[in-house]
Amino acid sequence: MTDADFTTDIYYDDDADESLLADVTVAVLGYGSQGHAHAQNLADSGVDVIVGLREDSSTRAAVNEDGLEVATPAEAAAQAEYVSVLVPDTIQPAVFEEIKPHLEDGNTLQFAHGFNIHYNQIAPPENVDVTMIAPKSPGHLVRRNYESGEGTPGLLAVYQDATGEAKPKALAYGKAIGCTRAGVVETTFREETETDLFGEQAVLCGGIAELIKAGYETLVEAGYSPEMAYFECLNEMKLIVDLMYEGGIGAMYDSVSDTAEYGGLTRGRAVVDDHARENMREILAEVQNGEFAREWIAENQANRPVYTQLREAEKAHEVEAVGERLRALFAWAEEPEEESEDDERTRVQAD
Ligand code: NAD
Ligand code: MG
């Protein structure tokens, strides 16, 4: 398959000109999952980087340990021509107010997710470029893949092109963090935001967690042991998903028994049936018409009452207790990987 077979453009190292960042200081705001990876990869690529964190942030020590300069978001933005906004999405509008006075003609304001721009929570001035480079992977992999010489696929989008160079500059950034090694796909803020929200709600986070719990509950309700139900519905999920990741749904069906394949082909559609598909369309409509965004913004303004309660309830589900017990007992349970430094950092939350 060649690039011509894709409807979107895909960019690689040869398409990016890193000299566009040669005389530029990049402010990386936030040093969490994405921030620490972008900042370190940029620095290793020879780009001048300054990290922006609050004065009282406990993460500041980690930035210094990694040999990078740290300042407040406002100070960092003042020094920089290129500002990469990598604080949590819910905090970005407030941080934007702090940096706004320091955005000058021709500067770049860059995001790794389109939520705040697409849903008008941030209104950038007209004289700056507004772009997105969004690695399609958690930050610790963005760092690890860069160090190992591999890359991390990413998305590129241009919302506002004030300089006429917004896209080549974003590509230069994408190259500096290792994304053009693997391929950068061009999209729009709208498409990235809406597909991302839909995917995490219907399939990746919400869909899969409910599928696991429903399967587990069905077996336990029918008298089977919780341990068997856990292995069958949760533990094996990873093995099946790994096969699909490597070779698609077909490779998964090739690897399982004919009985499993026939059962899946005839019964899967009964679980994710027309009704489930109708629900997916409704979820997508609420993403598209802004209803989900409004709800989530209001939830944050009210200090997250629903979120907090649902989160506690999810933790209290029996499958979690069973899993914790079994994972502690069995050697097959994957230990958290040794890149503990990075892992620590991926766990750093808004502090
Ligand atoms: P995170 O929660 O891991 O890290 C946030 C960082 O912001 C932390 O270092 C925290 O100390 C800092 N911070 C919090 N409040 C701050 C404030 N008021 N001022 C300055 N710094 C503050 O965030 P993340 O997951 O890396 O997400 C960053 C962006 O990247 C988001 O737009 C997200 O949607 C996007 N993104 C994340 C992933 C991922 O896998 N985590 C993948 C693609 C895109
Ligand atoms: Mg500036």
Tab-separated table of C-alpha atoms and ligand atoms in Angstrom:
chain	number	residue	atom	x	y	z
A	1	MET	CA	0.000	0.000	0.000
A	2	THR	CA	1.385	3.416	-0.873
A	3	ASP	CA	0.507	6.818	0.533
A	4	ALA	CA	-1.655	7.389	-2.523
A	5	ASP	CA	-4.043	4.767	-1.177
A	6	PHE	CA	-4.798	6.906	1.881
A	7	THR	CA	-7.241	9.749	1.690
A	8	THR	CA	-5.174	11.796	4.155
A	9	ASP	CA	-1.611	13.006	3.749
A	10	ILE	CA	1.099	11.276	5.753
A	11	TYR	CA	4.425	12.958	6.453
A	12	TYR	CA	7.788	11.396	7.236
A	13	ASP	CA	11.236	12.673	8.250
A	14	ASP	CA	12.071	13.746	4.691
A	15	ASP	CA	9.006	15.995	4.600
A	16	ALA	CA	10.085	17.933	7.701
A	17	ASP	CA	12.676	20.690	7.928
A	18	GLU	CA	14.030	20.819	11.453
A	19	SER	CA	16.048	23.977	10.720
A	20	LEU	CA	12.743	25.852	11.176
A	21	LEU	CA	13.214	25.345	14.936
A	22	ALA	CA	16.909	26.249	14.952
A	23	ASP	CA	16.455	29.801	16.213
A	24	VAL	CA	13.303	29.111	18.178
A	25	THR	CA	12.779	28.597	21.896
A	26	VAL	CA	9.991	26.127	22.622
A	27	ALA	CA	8.041	26.473	25.865
A	28	VAL	CA	6.602	23.128	26.945
A	29	LEU	CA	3.825	23.836	29.433
A	30	GLY	CA	3.321	20.869	31.760
A	31	TYR	CA	5.681	17.995	32.504
A	32	GLY	CA	3.287	15.081	32.728
A	33	SER	CA	2.772	12.181	30.361
A	34	GLN	CA	3.218	14.163	27.128
A	35	GLY	CA	5.138	17.161	28.480
A	36	HIS	CA	8.170	15.296	29.830
A	37	ALA	CA	8.500	13.315	26.591
A	38	HIS	CA	8.151	16.305	24.239
A	39	ALA	CA	10.541	18.428	26.309
A	40	GLN	CA	13.257	15.777	26.511
A	41	ASN	CA	12.942	14.695	22.874
A	42	LEU	CA	13.053	18.312	21.681
A	43	ALA	CA	16.145	18.985	23.807
A	44	ASP	CA	17.868	15.822	22.531
A	45	SER	CA	17.067	16.984	18.982
A	46	GLY	CA	18.971	20.184	19.685
A	47	VAL	CA	15.976	22.451	20.191
A	48	ASP	CA	16.106	25.164	22.859
A	49	VAL	CA	13.482	24.157	25.448
A	50	ILE	CA	12.043	25.756	28.549
A	51	VAL	CA	9.459	23.951	30.672
A	52	GLY	CA	6.560	25.902	32.178
A	53	LEU	CA	5.215	24.782	35.572
A	54	ARG	CA	3.613	26.563	38.488
A	55	GLU	CA	5.975	28.062	41.075
A	56	ASP	CA	4.833	25.509	43.695
A	57	SER	CA	4.719	22.469	41.404
A	58	SER	CA	6.287	19.354	42.913
A	59	THR	CA	7.264	18.321	39.376
A	60	ARG	CA	9.862	21.090	39.135
A	61	ALA	CA	12.523	18.917	40.787
A	62	ALA	CA	12.091	16.278	38.073
A	63	VAL	CA	12.623	18.860	35.336
A	64	ASN	CA	15.854	20.008	36.955
A	65	GLU	CA	16.990	16.402	37.392
A	66	ASP	CA	16.466	15.900	33.678
A	67	GLY	CA	18.733	18.870	33.027
A	68	LEU	CA	16.081	21.198	31.635
A	69	GLU	CA	15.246	24.767	32.478
A	70	VAL	CA	11.954	25.488	34.262
A	71	ALA	CA	9.960	28.678	34.775
A	72	THR	CA	6.322	29.639	35.286
A	73	PRO	CA	4.080	29.182	32.243
A	74	ALA	CA	3.980	32.973	31.766
A	75	GLU	CA	7.775	33.345	31.986
A	76	ALA	CA	8.324	30.393	29.667
A	77	ALA	CA	5.865	31.757	27.110
A	78	ALA	CA	7.526	35.174	27.304
A	79	GLN	CA	10.896	33.646	26.416
A	80	ALA	CA	9.529	31.387	23.713
A	81	GLU	CA	8.321	31.828	20.155
A	82	TYR	CA	6.701	28.418	20.163
A	83	VAL	CA	4.383	27.359	22.998
A	84	SER	CA	3.340	23.729	23.363
A	85	VAL	CA	0.358	23.429	25.700
A	86	LEU	CA	0.627	20.092	27.526
A	87	VAL	CA	-1.136	20.740	30.825
A	88	PRO	CA	-4.375	18.784	31.442
A	89	ASP	CA	-7.175	19.772	29.067
A	90	THR	CA	-9.406	20.996	31.899
A	91	ILE	CA	-6.676	23.379	33.106
A	92	GLN	CA	-5.644	24.724	29.705
A	93	PRO	CA	-8.148	27.635	29.574
A	94	ALA	CA	-6.796	29.044	32.868
A	95	VAL	CA	-3.160	28.559	31.831
A	96	PHE	CA	-3.956	30.182	28.472
A	97	GLU	CA	-5.055	33.361	30.306
A	98	GLU	CA	-1.630	33.426	32.035
A	99	ILE	CA	0.344	33.109	28.794
A	100	LYS	CA	-1.886	35.195	26.515
A	101	PRO	CA	-0.097	38.499	27.198
A	102	HIS	CA	3.156	36.872	26.065
A	103	LEU	CA	1.974	35.610	22.686
A	104	GLU	CA	3.544	37.825	20.069
A	105	ASP	CA	3.075	38.264	16.339
A	106	GLY	CA	3.981	35.088	14.494
A	107	ASN	CA	4.365	32.900	17.612
A	108	THR	CA	2.988	29.376	17.622
A	109	LEU	CA	0.401	28.033	20.017
A	110	GLN	CA	0.384	24.256	19.812
A	111	PHE	CA	-1.793	21.546	21.332
A	112	ALA	CA	-1.767	17.762	21.548
A	113	HIS	CA	-5.563	17.519	21.617
A	114	GLY	CA	-8.173	19.766	20.049
A	115	PHE	CA	-10.826	19.960	22.785
A	116	ASN	CA	-10.318	23.546	23.978
A	117	ILE	CA	-9.922	25.067	20.535
A	118	HIS	CA	-12.717	23.064	18.951
A	119	TYR	CA	-15.202	23.764	21.750
A	120	ASN	CA	-14.169	27.449	22.021
A	121	GLN	CA	-12.723	27.227	25.524
A	122	ILE	CA	-9.613	28.974	24.255
A	123	ALA	CA	-9.875	31.844	21.773
A	124	PRO	CA	-6.370	32.417	20.406
A	125	PRO	CA	-5.365	35.838	19.067
A	126	GLU	CA	-5.406	36.110	15.270
A	127	ASN	CA	-1.707	36.895	14.901
A	128	VAL	CA	-0.385	33.496	16.025
A	129	ASP	CA	-0.235	30.074	14.375
A	130	VAL	CA	-2.438	27.485	16.068
A	131	THR	CA	-1.431	23.904	15.388
A	132	MET	CA	-1.602	20.407	16.753
A	133	ILE	CA	0.962	17.651	17.001
A	134	ALA	CA	-0.665	14.770	18.811
A	135	PRO	CA	1.341	11.590	19.296
A	136	LYS	CA	-1.026	8.607	19.146
A	137	SER	CA	0.484	7.098	22.263
A	138	PRO	CA	1.057	7.736	25.966
A	139	GLY	CA	4.018	9.990	26.721
A	140	HIS	CA	6.351	7.374	28.176
A	141	LEU	CA	6.262	5.558	24.814
A	142	VAL	CA	6.914	8.813	22.957
A	143	ARG	CA	10.089	9.100	25.018
A	144	ARG	CA	11.066	5.435	24.900
A	145	ASN	CA	10.549	5.144	21.127
A	146	TYR	CA	12.595	8.272	20.536
A	147	GLU	CA	15.485	6.934	22.601
A	148	SER	CA	15.398	3.529	20.889
A	149	GLY	CA	15.465	5.148	17.431
A	150	GLU	CA	11.913	4.168	16.584
A	151	GLY	CA	9.173	6.723	16.299
A	152	THR	CA	5.638	7.287	17.489
A	153	PRO	CA	2.896	7.922	14.926
A	154	GLY	CA	1.161	11.249	15.356
A	155	LEU	CA	-1.462	13.625	14.053
A	156	LEU	CA	-0.948	17.082	12.611
A	157	ALA	CA	-3.561	19.803	12.282
A	158	VAL	CA	-3.516	23.496	11.493
A	159	TYR	CA	-6.344	25.586	12.955
A	160	GLN	CA	-4.897	28.989	12.171
A	161	ASP	CA	-2.032	29.864	9.836
A	162	ALA	CA	-0.967	33.426	10.637
A	163	THR	CA	2.583	33.145	9.318
A	164	GLY	CA	1.980	31.004	6.251
A	165	GLU	CA	4.448	28.548	7.818
A	166	ALA	CA	2.265	26.942	10.464
A	167	LYS	CA	2.359	23.493	8.898
A	168	PRO	CA	6.098	23.220	8.158
A	169	LYS	CA	6.830	24.450	11.691
A	170	ALA	CA	4.507	21.865	13.221
A	171	LEU	CA	6.166	19.186	11.078
A	172	ALA	CA	9.567	20.327	12.335
A	173	TYR	CA	8.273	19.883	15.893
A	174	GLY	CA	6.852	16.495	14.947
A	175	LYS	CA	10.264	15.498	13.630
A	176	ALA	CA	12.046	16.728	16.743
A	177	ILE	CA	9.899	14.546	19.012
A	178	GLY	CA	10.247	11.515	16.711
A	179	CYS	CA	6.774	11.399	15.177
A	180	THR	CA	7.775	11.791	11.517
A	181	ARG	CA	9.955	8.682	11.888
A	182	ALA	CA	6.758	6.655	12.158
A	183	GLY	CA	4.436	8.886	10.140
A	184	VAL	CA	2.360	11.973	10.850
A	185	VAL	CA	-1.197	11.968	9.530
A	186	GLU	CA	-2.852	15.254	8.657
A	187	THR	CA	-6.266	15.916	10.168
A	188	THR	CA	-8.294	18.830	11.524
A	189	PHE	CA	-8.969	19.994	15.091
A	190	ARG	CA	-12.585	18.981	14.624
A	191	GLU	CA	-11.866	15.496	13.334
A	192	GLU	CA	-9.214	14.776	15.971
A	193	THR	CA	-11.394	16.002	18.828
A	194	GLU	CA	-14.586	14.265	17.779
A	195	THR	CA	-13.035	10.921	16.833
A	196	ASP	CA	-10.914	10.939	20.000
A	197	LEU	CA	-13.897	11.575	22.277
A	198	PHE	CA	-16.097	9.081	20.460
A	199	GLY	CA	-13.403	6.409	20.483
A	200	GLU	CA	-12.639	6.675	24.186
A	201	GLN	CA	-16.315	6.732	25.119
A	202	ALA	CA	-17.809	4.084	22.851
A	203	VAL	CA	-14.954	1.684	22.201
A	204	LEU	CA	-11.653	2.109	24.010
A	205	CYS	CA	-12.388	3.096	27.593
A	206	GLY	CA	-16.128	2.999	28.177
A	207	GLY	CA	-17.060	0.318	25.665
A	208	ILE	CA	-14.382	-2.178	26.571
A	209	ALA	CA	-14.731	-1.728	30.354
A	210	GLU	CA	-18.491	-2.305	30.193
A	211	LEU	CA	-18.053	-5.312	27.878
A	212	ILE	CA	-15.639	-6.880	30.374
A	213	LYS	CA	-17.889	-6.177	33.363
A	214	ALA	CA	-21.019	-7.423	31.583
A	215	GLY	CA	-19.286	-10.670	30.598
A	216	TYR	CA	-17.892	-11.115	34.107
A	217	GLU	CA	-21.262	-10.462	35.746
A	218	THR	CA	-23.052	-12.863	33.396
A	219	LEU	CA	-20.711	-15.725	34.298
A	220	VAL	CA	-20.647	-15.043	38.059
A	221	GLU	CA	-24.440	-14.607	38.161
A	222	ALA	CA	-24.746	-18.054	36.555
A	223	GLY	CA	-22.660	-19.588	39.342
A	224	TYR	CA	-19.202	-19.767	37.746
A	225	SER	CA	-16.213	-18.820	39.874
A	226	PRO	CA	-15.105	-15.177	39.902
A	227	GLU	CA	-11.557	-16.330	39.129
A	228	MET	CA	-12.645	-18.113	35.952
A	229	ALA	CA	-14.761	-15.131	34.967
A	230	TYR	CA	-11.815	-12.782	35.487
A	231	PHE	CA	-9.445	-14.859	33.363
A	232	GLU	CA	-11.971	-15.314	30.610
A	233	CYS	CA	-13.324	-11.790	30.337
A	234	LEU	CA	-10.470	-9.526	31.440
A	235	ASN	CA	-7.095	-11.254	31.401
A	236	GLU	CA	-7.501	-12.793	27.957
A	237	MET	CA	-8.607	-9.475	26.506
A	238	LYS	CA	-4.994	-8.374	26.180
A	239	LEU	CA	-3.952	-11.495	24.287
A	240	ILE	CA	-6.768	-11.059	21.801
A	241	VAL	CA	-6.149	-7.336	21.356
A	242	ASP	CA	-2.416	-7.969	20.822
A	243	LEU	CA	-3.264	-10.274	17.900
A	244	MET	CA	-5.533	-7.651	16.349
A	245	TYR	CA	-2.901	-4.975	16.882
A	246	GLU	CA	-0.330	-7.061	15.039
A	247	GLY	CA	-2.420	-8.320	12.146
A	248	GLY	CA	-5.956	-7.039	12.285
A	249	ILE	CA	-9.152	-8.877	13.164
A	250	GLY	CA	-8.307	-11.554	10.595
A	251	ALA	CA	-5.035	-12.447	12.319
A	252	MET	CA	-6.906	-12.796	15.593
A	253	TYR	CA	-9.438	-15.163	14.014
A	254	ASP	CA	-6.583	-17.107	12.360
A	255	SER	CA	-4.951	-17.651	15.741
A	256	VAL	CA	-7.953	-18.840	17.714
A	257	SER	CA	-9.638	-22.221	17.187
A	258	ASP	CA	-12.251	-22.705	14.473
A	259	THR	CA	-14.786	-23.149	17.258
A	260	ALA	CA	-13.862	-19.764	18.724
A	261	GLU	CA	-13.993	-18.194	15.278
A	262	TYR	CA	-17.417	-19.658	14.423
A	263	GLY	CA	-18.770	-18.695	17.857
A	264	GLY	CA	-17.442	-15.197	17.533
A	265	LEU	CA	-18.689	-14.687	14.004
A	266	THR	CA	-22.199	-15.931	14.831
A	267	ARG	CA	-22.632	-14.493	18.339
A	268	GLY	CA	-20.623	-11.234	18.481
A	269	ARG	CA	-23.240	-9.384	16.473
A	270	ALA	CA	-25.867	-10.375	19.050
A	271	VAL	CA	-23.917	-8.503	21.745
A	272	VAL	CA	-23.055	-5.393	19.786
A	273	ASP	CA	-26.402	-5.405	18.012
A	274	ASP	CA	-28.394	-2.740	16.170
A	275	HIS	CA	-29.375	-1.205	19.485
A	276	ALA	CA	-25.749	-0.880	20.578
A	277	ARG	CA	-24.960	0.697	17.206
A	278	GLU	CA	-27.857	3.133	17.637
A	279	ASN	CA	-26.434	4.072	21.058
A	280	MET	CA	-23.040	4.671	19.441
A	281	ARG	CA	-24.643	7.048	16.939
A	282	GLU	CA	-26.235	8.945	19.839
A	283	ILE	CA	-22.912	9.168	21.650
A	284	LEU	CA	-21.334	10.532	18.467
A	285	ALA	CA	-24.153	13.057	18.056
A	286	GLU	CA	-23.574	14.359	21.609
A	287	VAL	CA	-19.894	14.770	20.812
A	288	GLN	CA	-20.684	16.572	17.547
A	289	ASN	CA	-23.334	18.912	18.916
A	290	GLY	CA	-21.206	19.871	21.920
A	291	GLU	CA	-23.510	18.350	24.532
A	292	PHE	CA	-20.783	16.118	25.971
A	293	ALA	CA	-18.321	19.026	26.075
A	294	ARG	CA	-20.829	21.277	27.860
A	295	GLU	CA	-21.573	18.558	30.407
A	296	TRP	CA	-17.870	17.904	31.121
A	297	ILE	CA	-17.031	21.612	31.415
A	298	ALA	CA	-19.948	22.121	33.855
A	299	GLU	CA	-18.903	19.016	35.797
A	300	ASN	CA	-15.434	20.512	36.274
A	301	GLN	CA	-16.840	23.887	37.278
A	302	ALA	CA	-18.911	22.106	39.951
A	303	ASN	CA	-15.790	20.324	41.266
A	304	ARG	CA	-16.547	16.975	39.632
A	305	PRO	CA	-19.355	15.516	41.814
A	306	VAL	CA	-20.569	12.927	39.283
A	307	TYR	CA	-17.075	12.001	38.118
A	308	THR	CA	-15.879	11.414	41.684
A	309	GLN	CA	-18.854	9.232	42.522
A	310	LEU	CA	-18.667	7.128	39.348
A	311	ARG	CA	-14.958	6.682	39.785
A	312	GLU	CA	-15.417	5.307	43.317
A	313	ALA	CA	-18.183	2.971	42.155
A	314	GLU	CA	-15.989	1.653	39.344
A	315	LYS	CA	-13.145	0.912	41.765
A	316	ALA	CA	-15.559	-0.978	44.008
A	317	HIS	CA	-16.631	-3.439	41.284
A	318	GLU	CA	-15.956	-7.058	42.248
A	319	VAL	CA	-13.854	-7.713	39.135
A	320	GLU	CA	-11.294	-5.228	40.459
A	321	ALA	CA	-10.860	-6.991	43.810
A	322	VAL	CA	-10.678	-10.419	42.153
A	323	GLY	CA	-8.131	-9.152	39.653
A	324	GLU	CA	-5.952	-7.548	42.294
A	325	ARG	CA	-5.843	-10.798	44.255
A	326	LEU	CA	-5.059	-12.930	41.190
A	327	ARG	CA	-2.435	-10.624	39.750
A	328	ALA	CA	-0.615	-10.670	43.085
A	329	LEU	CA	-0.652	-14.498	43.112
A	330	PHE	CA	0.513	-15.240	39.611
A	331	ALA	CA	3.938	-14.744	38.113
A	332	TRP	CA	2.486	-14.036	34.686
A	333	ALA	CA	1.171	-10.743	35.924
A	334	GLU	CA	3.288	-8.121	34.227
A	335	GLU	CA	5.365	-6.131	36.632
A	336	PRO	CA	5.242	-2.412	35.972
A	337	GLU	CA	8.083	-1.981	33.477
A	338	GLU	CA	11.467	-0.891	34.707
A	339	GLU	CA	11.507	2.574	33.188
A	340	SER	CA	10.381	3.651	36.615
A	341	GLU	CA	11.524	7.231	36.161
A	342	ASP	CA	9.256	7.719	33.201
A	343	ASP	CA	6.485	5.763	34.873
A	344	GLU	CA	6.672	7.966	37.922
A	345	ARG	CA	6.284	10.894	35.661
A	346	THR	CA	3.349	9.482	33.746
A	347	ARG	CA	1.620	9.164	37.095
A	348	VAL	CA	2.185	12.805	37.985
A	349	GLN	CA	-1.223	14.357	37.815
A	350	ALA	CA	-2.280	17.955	37.973
A	351	ASP	CA	-0.484	19.091	41.099
B	1	NAD	P1	-0.759	15.023	32.508
B	1	NAD	O1	-1.911	15.083	33.421
B	1	NAD	O2	0.029	13.764	32.428
B	1	NAD	O3	0.301	16.158	32.880
B	1	NAD	C1	-0.077	17.460	33.126
B	1	NAD	C2	1.095	18.314	33.565
B	1	NAD	O4	0.613	19.648	33.741
B	1	NAD	C3	1.725	17.910	34.886
B	1	NAD	O5	3.118	18.044	34.749
B	1	NAD	C4	1.243	18.967	35.860
B	1	NAD	O6	2.185	19.210	36.837
B	1	NAD	C5	1.082	20.185	34.960
B	1	NAD	N1	0.129	21.167	35.463
B	1	NAD	C6	-1.064	20.955	36.062
B	1	NAD	N2	-1.645	22.114	36.352
B	1	NAD	C7	-0.807	23.101	35.929
B	1	NAD	C8	-0.868	24.527	35.945
B	1	NAD	N3	-1.883	25.165	36.481
B	1	NAD	N4	0.187	25.191	35.401
B	1	NAD	C9	1.229	24.547	34.853
B	1	NAD	N5	1.323	23.199	34.813
B	1	NAD	C10	0.313	22.494	35.344
B	1	NAD	O7	-1.261	15.485	31.052
B	1	NAD	P2	-1.108	14.691	29.667
B	1	NAD	O8	-1.853	13.402	29.726
B	1	NAD	O9	0.322	14.698	29.264
B	1	NAD	O10	-1.964	15.644	28.703
B	1	NAD	C11	-1.412	16.815	28.137
B	1	NAD	C12	-2.092	17.049	26.785
B	1	NAD	O11	-1.725	15.983	25.912
B	1	NAD	C13	-3.613	17.057	26.838
B	1	NAD	O12	-4.073	17.987	25.900
B	1	NAD	C14	-3.971	15.642	26.403
B	1	NAD	O13	-5.260	15.553	25.818
B	1	NAD	C15	-2.889	15.402	25.365
B	1	NAD	N6	-2.599	13.993	25.043
B	1	NAD	C16	-2.343	13.105	26.044
B	1	NAD	C17	-2.026	11.796	25.727
B	1	NAD	C18	-1.681	10.783	26.802
B	1	NAD	O14	-1.509	9.628	26.466
B	1	NAD	N7	-1.561	11.142	28.074
B	1	NAD	C19	-1.969	11.390	24.382
B	1	NAD	C20	-2.196	12.336	23.374
B	1	NAD	C21	-2.512	13.634	23.738
B	2	MG	MG	6.367	34.693	23.188
